[in-house]
Structures are given as structure tokens and as C-alpha cells.
Tab-separated table of N, CA and C in Angstrom:
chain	number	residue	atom	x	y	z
P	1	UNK	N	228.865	299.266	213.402
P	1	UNK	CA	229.703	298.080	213.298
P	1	UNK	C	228.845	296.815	213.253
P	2	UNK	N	227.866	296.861	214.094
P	2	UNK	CA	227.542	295.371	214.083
P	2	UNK	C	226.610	295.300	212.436
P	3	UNK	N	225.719	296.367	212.301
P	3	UNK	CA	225.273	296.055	210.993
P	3	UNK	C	226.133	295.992	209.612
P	4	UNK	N	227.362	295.799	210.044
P	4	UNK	CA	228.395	295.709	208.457
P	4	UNK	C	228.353	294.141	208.847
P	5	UNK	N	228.816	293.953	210.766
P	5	UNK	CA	229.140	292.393	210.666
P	5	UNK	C	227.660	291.725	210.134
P	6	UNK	N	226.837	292.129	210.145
P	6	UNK	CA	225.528	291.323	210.052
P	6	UNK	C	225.319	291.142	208.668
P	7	UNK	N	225.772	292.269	207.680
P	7	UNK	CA	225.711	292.379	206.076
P	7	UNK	C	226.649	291.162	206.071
P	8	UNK	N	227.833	291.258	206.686
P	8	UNK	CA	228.948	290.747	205.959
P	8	UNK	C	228.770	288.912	206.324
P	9	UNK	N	227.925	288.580	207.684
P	9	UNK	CA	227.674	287.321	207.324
P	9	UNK	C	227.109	286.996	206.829
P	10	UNK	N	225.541	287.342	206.776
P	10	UNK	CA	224.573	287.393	205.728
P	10	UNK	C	225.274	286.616	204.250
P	11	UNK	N	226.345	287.902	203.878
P	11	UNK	CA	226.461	287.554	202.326
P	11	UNK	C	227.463	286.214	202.457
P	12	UNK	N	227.837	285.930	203.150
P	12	UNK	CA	228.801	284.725	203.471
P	12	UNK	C	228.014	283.407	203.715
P	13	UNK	N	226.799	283.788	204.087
P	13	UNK	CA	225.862	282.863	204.816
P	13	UNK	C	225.167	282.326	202.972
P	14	UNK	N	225.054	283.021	202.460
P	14	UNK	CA	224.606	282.560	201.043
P	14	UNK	C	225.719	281.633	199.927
P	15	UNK	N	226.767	281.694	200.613
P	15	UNK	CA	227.729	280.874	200.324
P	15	UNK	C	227.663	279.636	200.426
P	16	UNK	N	227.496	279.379	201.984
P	16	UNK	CA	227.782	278.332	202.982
P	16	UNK	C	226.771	278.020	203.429
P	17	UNK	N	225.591	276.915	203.086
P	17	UNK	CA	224.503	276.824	203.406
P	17	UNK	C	224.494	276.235	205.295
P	18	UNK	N	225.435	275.824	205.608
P	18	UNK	CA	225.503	275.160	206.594
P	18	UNK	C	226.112	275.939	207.902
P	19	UNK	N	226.014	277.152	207.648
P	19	UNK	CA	226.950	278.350	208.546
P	19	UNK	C	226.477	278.463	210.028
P	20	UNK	N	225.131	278.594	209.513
P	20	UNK	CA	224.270	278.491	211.293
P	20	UNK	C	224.619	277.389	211.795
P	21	UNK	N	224.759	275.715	211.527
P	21	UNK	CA	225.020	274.671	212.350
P	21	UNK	C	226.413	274.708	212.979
P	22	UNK	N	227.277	275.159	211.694
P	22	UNK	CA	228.663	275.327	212.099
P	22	UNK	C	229.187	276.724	213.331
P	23	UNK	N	228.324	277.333	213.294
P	23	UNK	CA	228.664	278.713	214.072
P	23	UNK	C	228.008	277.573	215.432
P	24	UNK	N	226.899	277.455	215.395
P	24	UNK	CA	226.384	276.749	216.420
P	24	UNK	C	227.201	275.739	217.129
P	25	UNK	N	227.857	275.170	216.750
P	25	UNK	CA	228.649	274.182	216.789
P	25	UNK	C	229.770	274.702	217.787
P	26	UNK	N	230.460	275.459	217.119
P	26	UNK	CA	231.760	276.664	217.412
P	26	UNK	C	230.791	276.792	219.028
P	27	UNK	N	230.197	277.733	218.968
P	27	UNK	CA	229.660	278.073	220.566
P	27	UNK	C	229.333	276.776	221.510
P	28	UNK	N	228.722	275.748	221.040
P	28	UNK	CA	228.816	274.584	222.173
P	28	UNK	C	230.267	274.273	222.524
P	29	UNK	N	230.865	274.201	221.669
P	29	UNK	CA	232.161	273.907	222.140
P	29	UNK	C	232.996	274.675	222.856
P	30	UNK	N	232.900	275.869	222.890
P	30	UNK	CA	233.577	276.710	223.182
P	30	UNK	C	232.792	277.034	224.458
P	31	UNK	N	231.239	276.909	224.801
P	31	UNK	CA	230.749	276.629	226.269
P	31	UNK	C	231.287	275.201	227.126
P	32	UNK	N	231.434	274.432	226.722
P	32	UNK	CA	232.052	273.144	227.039
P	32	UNK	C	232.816	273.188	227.275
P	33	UNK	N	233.936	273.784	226.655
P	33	UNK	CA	235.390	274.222	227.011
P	33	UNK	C	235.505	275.082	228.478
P	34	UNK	N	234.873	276.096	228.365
P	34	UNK	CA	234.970	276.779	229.042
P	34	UNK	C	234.213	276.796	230.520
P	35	UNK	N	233.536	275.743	230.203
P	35	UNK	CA	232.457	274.758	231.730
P	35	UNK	C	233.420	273.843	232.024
P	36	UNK	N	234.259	273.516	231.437
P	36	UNK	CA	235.140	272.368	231.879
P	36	UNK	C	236.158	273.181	232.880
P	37	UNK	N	235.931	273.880	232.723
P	37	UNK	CA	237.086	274.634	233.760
P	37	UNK	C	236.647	275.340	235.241
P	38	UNK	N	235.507	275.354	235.089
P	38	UNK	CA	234.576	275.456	236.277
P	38	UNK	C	234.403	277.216	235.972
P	39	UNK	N	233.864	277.607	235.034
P	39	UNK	CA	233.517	279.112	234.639
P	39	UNK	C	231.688	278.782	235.683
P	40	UNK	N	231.349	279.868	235.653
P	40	UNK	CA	229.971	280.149	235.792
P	40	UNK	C	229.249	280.021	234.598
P	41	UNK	N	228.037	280.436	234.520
P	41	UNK	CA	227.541	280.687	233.103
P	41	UNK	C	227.669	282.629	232.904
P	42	UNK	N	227.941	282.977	233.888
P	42	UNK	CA	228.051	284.370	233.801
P	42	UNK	C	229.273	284.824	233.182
P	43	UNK	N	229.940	284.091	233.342
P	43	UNK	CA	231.540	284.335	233.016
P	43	UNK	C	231.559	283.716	231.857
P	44	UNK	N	230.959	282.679	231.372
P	44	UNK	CA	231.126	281.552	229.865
P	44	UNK	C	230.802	282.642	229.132
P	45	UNK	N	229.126	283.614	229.423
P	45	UNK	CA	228.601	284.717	228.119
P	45	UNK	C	229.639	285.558	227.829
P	46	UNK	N	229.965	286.240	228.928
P	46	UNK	CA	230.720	287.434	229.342
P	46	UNK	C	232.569	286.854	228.171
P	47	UNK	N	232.937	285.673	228.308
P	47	UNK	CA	234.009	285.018	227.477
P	47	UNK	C	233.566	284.742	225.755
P	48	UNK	N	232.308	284.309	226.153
P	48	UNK	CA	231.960	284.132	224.207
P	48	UNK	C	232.071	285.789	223.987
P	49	UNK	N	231.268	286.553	224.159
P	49	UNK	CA	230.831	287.615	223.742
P	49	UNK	C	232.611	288.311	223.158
P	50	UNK	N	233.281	287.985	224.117
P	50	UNK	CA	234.744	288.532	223.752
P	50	UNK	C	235.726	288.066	223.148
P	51	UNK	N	234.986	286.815	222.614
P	51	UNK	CA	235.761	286.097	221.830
P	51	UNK	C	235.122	286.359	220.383
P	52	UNK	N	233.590	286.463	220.638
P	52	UNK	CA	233.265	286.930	219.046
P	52	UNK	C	233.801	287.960	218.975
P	53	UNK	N	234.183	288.976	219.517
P	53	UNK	CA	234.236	290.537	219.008
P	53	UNK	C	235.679	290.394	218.450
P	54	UNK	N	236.302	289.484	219.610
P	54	UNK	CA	238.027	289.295	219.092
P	54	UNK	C	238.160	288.581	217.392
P	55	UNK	N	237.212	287.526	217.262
P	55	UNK	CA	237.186	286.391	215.437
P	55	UNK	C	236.699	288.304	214.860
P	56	UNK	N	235.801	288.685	215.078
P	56	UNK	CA	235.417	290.194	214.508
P	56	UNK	C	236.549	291.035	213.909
P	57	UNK	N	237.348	291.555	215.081
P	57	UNK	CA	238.408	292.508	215.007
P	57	UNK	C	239.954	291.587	214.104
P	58	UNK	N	239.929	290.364	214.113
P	58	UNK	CA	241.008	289.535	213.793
P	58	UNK	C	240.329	289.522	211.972
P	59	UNK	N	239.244	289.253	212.002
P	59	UNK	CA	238.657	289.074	210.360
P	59	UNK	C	238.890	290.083	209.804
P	60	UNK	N	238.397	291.231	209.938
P	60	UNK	CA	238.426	292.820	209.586
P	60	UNK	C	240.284	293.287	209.196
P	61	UNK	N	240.834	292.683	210.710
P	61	UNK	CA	242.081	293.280	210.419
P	61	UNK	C	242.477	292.577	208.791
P	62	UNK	N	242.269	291.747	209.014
P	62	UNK	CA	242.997	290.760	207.824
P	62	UNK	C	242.163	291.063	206.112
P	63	UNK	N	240.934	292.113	206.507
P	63	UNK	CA	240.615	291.596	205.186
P	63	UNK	C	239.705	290.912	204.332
P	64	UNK	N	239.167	290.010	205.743
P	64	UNK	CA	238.628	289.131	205.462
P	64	UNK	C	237.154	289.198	206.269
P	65	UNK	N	236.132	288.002	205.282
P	65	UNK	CA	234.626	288.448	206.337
P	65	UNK	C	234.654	287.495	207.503
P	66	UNK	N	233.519	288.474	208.442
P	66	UNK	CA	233.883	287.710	209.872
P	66	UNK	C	233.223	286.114	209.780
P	67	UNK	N	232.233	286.006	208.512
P	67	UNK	CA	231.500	284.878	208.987
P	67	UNK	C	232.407	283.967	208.329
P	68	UNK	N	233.340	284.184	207.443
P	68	UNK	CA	234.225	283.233	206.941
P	68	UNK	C	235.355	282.432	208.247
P	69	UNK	N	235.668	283.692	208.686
P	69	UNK	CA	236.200	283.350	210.532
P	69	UNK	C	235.476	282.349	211.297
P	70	UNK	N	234.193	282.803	211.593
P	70	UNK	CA	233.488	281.750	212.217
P	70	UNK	C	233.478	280.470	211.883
P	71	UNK	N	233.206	280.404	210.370
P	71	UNK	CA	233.051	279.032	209.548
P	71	UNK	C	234.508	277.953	209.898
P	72	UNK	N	235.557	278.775	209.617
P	72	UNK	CA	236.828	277.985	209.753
P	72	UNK	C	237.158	277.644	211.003
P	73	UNK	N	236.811	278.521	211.797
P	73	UNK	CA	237.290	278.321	213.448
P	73	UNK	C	236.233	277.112	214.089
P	74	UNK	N	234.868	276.678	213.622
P	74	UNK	CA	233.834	275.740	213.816
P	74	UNK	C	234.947	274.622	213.800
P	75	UNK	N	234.939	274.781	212.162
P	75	UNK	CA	236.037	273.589	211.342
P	75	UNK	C	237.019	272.916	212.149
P	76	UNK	N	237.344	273.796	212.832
P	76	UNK	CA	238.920	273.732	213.209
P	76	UNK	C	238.604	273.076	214.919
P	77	UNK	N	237.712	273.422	215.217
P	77	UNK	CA	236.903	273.086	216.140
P	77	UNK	C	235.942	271.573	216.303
P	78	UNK	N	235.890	271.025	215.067
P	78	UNK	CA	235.457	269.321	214.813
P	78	UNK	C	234.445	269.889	214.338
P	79	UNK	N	233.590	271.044	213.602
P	79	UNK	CA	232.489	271.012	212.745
P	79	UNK	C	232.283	269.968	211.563
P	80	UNK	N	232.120	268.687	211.096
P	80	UNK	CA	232.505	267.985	209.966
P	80	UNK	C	231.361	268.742	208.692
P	81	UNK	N	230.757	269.237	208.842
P	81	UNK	CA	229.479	269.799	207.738
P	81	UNK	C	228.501	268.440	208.055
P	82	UNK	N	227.308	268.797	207.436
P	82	UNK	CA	225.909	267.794	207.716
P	82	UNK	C	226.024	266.784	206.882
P	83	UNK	N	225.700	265.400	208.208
P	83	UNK	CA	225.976	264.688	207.616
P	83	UNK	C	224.855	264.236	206.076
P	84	UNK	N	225.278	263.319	205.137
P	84	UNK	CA	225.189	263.077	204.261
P	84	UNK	C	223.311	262.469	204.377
P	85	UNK	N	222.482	262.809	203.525
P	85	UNK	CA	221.223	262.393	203.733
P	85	UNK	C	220.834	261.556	202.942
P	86	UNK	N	220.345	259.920	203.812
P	86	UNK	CA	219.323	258.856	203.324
P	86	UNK	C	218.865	259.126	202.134
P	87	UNK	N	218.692	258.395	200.822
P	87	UNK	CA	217.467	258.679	199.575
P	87	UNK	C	216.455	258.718	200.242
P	88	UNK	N	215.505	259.245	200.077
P	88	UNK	CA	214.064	259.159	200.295
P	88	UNK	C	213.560	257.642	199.762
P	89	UNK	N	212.448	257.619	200.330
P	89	UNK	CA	212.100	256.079	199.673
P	89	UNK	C	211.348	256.310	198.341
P	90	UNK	N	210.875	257.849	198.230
P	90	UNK	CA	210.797	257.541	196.823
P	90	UNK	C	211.555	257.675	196.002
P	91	UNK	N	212.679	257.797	196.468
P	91	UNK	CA	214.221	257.737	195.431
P	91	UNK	C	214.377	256.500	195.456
P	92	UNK	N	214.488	255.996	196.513
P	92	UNK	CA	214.725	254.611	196.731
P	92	UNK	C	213.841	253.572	195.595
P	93	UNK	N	212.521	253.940	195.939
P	93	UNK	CA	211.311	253.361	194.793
P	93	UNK	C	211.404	253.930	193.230
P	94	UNK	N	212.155	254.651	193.318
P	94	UNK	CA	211.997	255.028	191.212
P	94	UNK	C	213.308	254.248	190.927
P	95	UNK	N	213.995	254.362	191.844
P	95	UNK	CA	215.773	253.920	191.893
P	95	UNK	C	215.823	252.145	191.547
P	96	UNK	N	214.839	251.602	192.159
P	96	UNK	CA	214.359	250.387	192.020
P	96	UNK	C	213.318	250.059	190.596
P	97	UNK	N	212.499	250.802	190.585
P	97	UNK	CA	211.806	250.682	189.471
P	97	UNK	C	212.789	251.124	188.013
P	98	UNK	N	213.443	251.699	188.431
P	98	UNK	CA	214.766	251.622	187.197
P	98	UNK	C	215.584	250.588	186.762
P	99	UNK	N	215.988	250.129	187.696
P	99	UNK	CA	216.871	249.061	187.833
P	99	UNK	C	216.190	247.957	187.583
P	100	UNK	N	214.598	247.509	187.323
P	100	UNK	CA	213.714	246.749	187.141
P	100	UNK	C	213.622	247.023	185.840
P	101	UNK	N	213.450	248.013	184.936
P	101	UNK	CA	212.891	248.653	183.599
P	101	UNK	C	214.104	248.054	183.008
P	102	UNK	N	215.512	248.754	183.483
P	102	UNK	CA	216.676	247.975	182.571
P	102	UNK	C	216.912	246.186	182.596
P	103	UNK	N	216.338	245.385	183.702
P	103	UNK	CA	216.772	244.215	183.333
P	103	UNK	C	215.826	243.680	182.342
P	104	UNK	N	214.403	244.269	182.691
P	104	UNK	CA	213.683	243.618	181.504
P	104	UNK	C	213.778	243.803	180.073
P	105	UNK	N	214.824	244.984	180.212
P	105	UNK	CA	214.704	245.030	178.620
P	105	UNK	C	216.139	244.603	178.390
P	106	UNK	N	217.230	244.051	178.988
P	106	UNK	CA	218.222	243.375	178.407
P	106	UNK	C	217.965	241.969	178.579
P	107	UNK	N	216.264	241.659	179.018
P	107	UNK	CA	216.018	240.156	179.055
P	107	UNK	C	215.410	239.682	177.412
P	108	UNK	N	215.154	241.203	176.550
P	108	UNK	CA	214.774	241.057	175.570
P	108	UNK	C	213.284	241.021	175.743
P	109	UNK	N	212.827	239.673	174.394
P	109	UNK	CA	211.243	239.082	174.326
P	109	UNK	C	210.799	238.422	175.203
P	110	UNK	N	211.762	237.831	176.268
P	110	UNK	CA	211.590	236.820	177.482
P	110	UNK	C	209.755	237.226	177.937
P	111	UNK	N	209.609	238.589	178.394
P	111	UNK	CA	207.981	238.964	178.483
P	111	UNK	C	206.863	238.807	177.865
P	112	UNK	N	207.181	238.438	176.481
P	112	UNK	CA	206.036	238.468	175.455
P	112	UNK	C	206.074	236.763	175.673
P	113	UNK	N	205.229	236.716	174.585
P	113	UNK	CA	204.982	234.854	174.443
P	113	UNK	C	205.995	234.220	173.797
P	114	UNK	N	206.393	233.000	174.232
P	114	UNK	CA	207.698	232.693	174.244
P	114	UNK	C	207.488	231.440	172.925
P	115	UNK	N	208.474	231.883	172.428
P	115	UNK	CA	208.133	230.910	170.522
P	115	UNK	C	207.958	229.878	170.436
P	116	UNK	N	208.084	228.697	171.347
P	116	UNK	CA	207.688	227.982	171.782
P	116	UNK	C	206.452	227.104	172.235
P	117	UNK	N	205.207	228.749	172.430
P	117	UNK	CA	204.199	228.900	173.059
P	117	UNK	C	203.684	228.217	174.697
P	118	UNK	N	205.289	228.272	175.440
P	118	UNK	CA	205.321	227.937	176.507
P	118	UNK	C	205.386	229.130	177.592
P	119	UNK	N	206.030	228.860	178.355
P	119	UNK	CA	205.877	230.347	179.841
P	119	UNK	C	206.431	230.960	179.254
P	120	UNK	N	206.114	232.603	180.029
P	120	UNK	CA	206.122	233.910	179.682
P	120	UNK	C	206.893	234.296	180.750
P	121	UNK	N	207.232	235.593	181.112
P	121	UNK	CA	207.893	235.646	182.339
P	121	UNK	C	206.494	236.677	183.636
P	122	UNK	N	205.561	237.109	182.692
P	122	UNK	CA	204.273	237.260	183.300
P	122	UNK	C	203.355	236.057	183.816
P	123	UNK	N	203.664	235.019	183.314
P	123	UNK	CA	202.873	233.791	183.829
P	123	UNK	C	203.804	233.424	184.955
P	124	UNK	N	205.067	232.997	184.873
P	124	UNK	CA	205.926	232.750	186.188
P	124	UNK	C	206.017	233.735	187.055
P	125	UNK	N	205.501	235.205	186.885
P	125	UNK	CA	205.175	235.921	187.855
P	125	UNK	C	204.350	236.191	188.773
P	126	UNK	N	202.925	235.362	188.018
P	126	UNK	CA	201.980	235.296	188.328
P	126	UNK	C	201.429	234.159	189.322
P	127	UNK	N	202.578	233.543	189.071
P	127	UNK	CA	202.442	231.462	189.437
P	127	UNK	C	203.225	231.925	190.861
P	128	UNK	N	201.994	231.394	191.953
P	128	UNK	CA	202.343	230.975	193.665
P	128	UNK	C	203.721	230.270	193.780
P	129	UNK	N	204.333	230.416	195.089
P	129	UNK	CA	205.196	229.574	194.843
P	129	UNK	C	204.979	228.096	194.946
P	130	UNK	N	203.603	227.870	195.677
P	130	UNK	CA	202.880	226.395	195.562
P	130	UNK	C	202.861	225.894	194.113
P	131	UNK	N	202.646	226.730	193.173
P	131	UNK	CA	202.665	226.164	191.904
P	131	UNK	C	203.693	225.989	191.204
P	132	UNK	N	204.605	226.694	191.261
P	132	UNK	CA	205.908	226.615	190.638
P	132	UNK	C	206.841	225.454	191.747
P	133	UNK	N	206.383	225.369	192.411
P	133	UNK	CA	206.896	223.745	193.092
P	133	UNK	C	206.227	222.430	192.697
P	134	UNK	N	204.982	222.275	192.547
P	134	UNK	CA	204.636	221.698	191.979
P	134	UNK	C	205.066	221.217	190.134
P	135	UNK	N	205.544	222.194	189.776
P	135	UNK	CA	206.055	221.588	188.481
P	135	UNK	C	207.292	221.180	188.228
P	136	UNK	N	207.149	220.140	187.626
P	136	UNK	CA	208.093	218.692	187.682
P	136	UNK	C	209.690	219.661	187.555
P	137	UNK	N	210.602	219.374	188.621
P	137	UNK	CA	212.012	220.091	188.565
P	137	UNK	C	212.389	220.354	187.175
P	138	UNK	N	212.508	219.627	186.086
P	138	UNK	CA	213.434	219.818	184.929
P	138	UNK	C	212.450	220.764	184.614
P	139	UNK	N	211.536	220.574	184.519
P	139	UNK	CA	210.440	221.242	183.506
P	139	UNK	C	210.278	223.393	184.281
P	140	UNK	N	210.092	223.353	185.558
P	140	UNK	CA	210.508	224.175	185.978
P	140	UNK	C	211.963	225.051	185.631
P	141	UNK	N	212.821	224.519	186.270
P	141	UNK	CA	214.387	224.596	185.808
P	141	UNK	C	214.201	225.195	184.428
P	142	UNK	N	213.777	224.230	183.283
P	142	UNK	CA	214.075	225.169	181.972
P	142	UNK	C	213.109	225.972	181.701
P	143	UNK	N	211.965	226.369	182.221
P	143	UNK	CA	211.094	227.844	182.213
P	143	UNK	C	211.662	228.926	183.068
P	144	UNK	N	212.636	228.592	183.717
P	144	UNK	CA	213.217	229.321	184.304
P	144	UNK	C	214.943	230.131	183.755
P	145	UNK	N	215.274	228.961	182.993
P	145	UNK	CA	216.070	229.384	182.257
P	145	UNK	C	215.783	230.345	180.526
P	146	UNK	N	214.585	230.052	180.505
P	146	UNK	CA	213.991	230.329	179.138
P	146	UNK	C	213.428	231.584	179.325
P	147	UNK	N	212.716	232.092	180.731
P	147	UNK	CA	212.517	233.007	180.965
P	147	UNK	C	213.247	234.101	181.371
P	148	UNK	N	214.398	233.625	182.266
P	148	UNK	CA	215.133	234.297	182.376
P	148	UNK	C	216.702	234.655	181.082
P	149	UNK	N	216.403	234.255	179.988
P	149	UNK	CA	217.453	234.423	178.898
P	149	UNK	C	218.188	233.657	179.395
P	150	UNK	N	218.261	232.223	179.669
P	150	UNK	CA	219.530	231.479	180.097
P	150	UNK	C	219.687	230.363	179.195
């Protein structure tokens, strides 16, 4: 018996990548529960152990695999599944460097030398902000508009 239940979560477990946290889950709670009532720990094992065999004998009767039992009864139990994971920062960094690649190219020629033969948007990139204060407001203002397609 136990090596069918062990096949049968196994193949359930390839389903449900998250089965061990959720089974895990199921048993804290169900020690918690059962500490809340003033059990021993002798009596909490002695209660899981007979409660798995019972999700066991209840899955089987029905049909159904035991680890699918476990999974739902977690559920049912406040398992929410894992939570959702941060980009990496180098997702974060290509994610950005994307979003950089597309504005420059709906800025057009703004990068190359400007027909004018005035700023580039590599020279205002290049320019401190000491220097770009230094140049006279209007004159700033419209390299800024010129560079930026405005």
C-alpha cells in the first residue's frame, strides 16, 4: 500500500510543482490546530498519522489520487500557492535597456547630428549638469526640445 501511495503522489507531484509546500502547509496547520487544544506532541503524531491514512482511504475510495487529496485539503486549509517572484535585476536591467532602445528609436535622428549642426542628444548626455545650467535658458530649453523631438 504505501508504495502505490508513494507512485501515486509522485505522479501527481509532477503535476503540481508546489505539492511539497502545500502538503507542508496542510501539516502545520493541522499541528496548530491540534496544539491549540492542548494535545501533547505524542498525541498530535499519533492524530496526523490517522488522518493521513483516513485523506488515503477517502482518495482511493473515490477514485481518486491521494496526493490530489492532500493538495485540495492544504487549499482548503489557506494554502494560497507561492507567492509570485520579484524580476531579477537582470530582468529588471534588459527590461530597462528595452524600454531605452524603443524610445530612442521613436526619437528618430534626434542621436545623430542634428541638421542644424547644433546638439546631439549624445552631447546633452554627455554635458554635466553644471554645464547645461550654464547655458543661457532659451537656448537650453530649445536643445532640449530639438533633442528630445519636441
Amino acid at each position: 500500500m504505501i508504495a502505490r501511495v508513494t507512485q501515486d503522489v509522485m505522479q501527481y507531484k509532477q503535476t503540481v510543482p508546489d505539492y511539497d509546500a502545500a502538503f507542508q502547509h496542510a501539516v502545520k496547520v493541522r499541528q496548530e490546530e491540534l496544539a491549540l487544544f492542548g494535545n501533547s506532541q505524542e498525541v498530535i503524531a499519533r492524530q496526523l498519522d490517522a488522518d493521513v491514512r483516513a485523506l488515503i482511504a477517502q482518495a482511493y475510495s473515490q477514485g481518486k489520487n491521494p496526493g490530489e487529496l492532500f493538495y485540495n485539503y492544504a487549499k482548503m486549509r489557506g494554502y494560497a500557492g507561492p507567492a509570485p517572484q520579484a524580476p531579477s535585476q537582470a530582468a529588471t536591467q534588459v527590461q530597462a535597456l528595452a524600454e531605452a532602445q524603443r524610445q530612442t528609436q521613436t526619437i528618430g535622428t534626434a542621436g545623430g547630428p542634428s541638421s542644424d549642426g547644433g546638439m546631439t542628444i549624445e552631447m546633452l548626455a554627455k554635458m554635466s549638469e553644471a554645464e547645461l545650467m550654464a547655458l543661457p535658458p532659451a537656448k537650453r530649453d530649445a536643445y532640449m526640445r530639438t533633442v528630445m523631438g519636441g
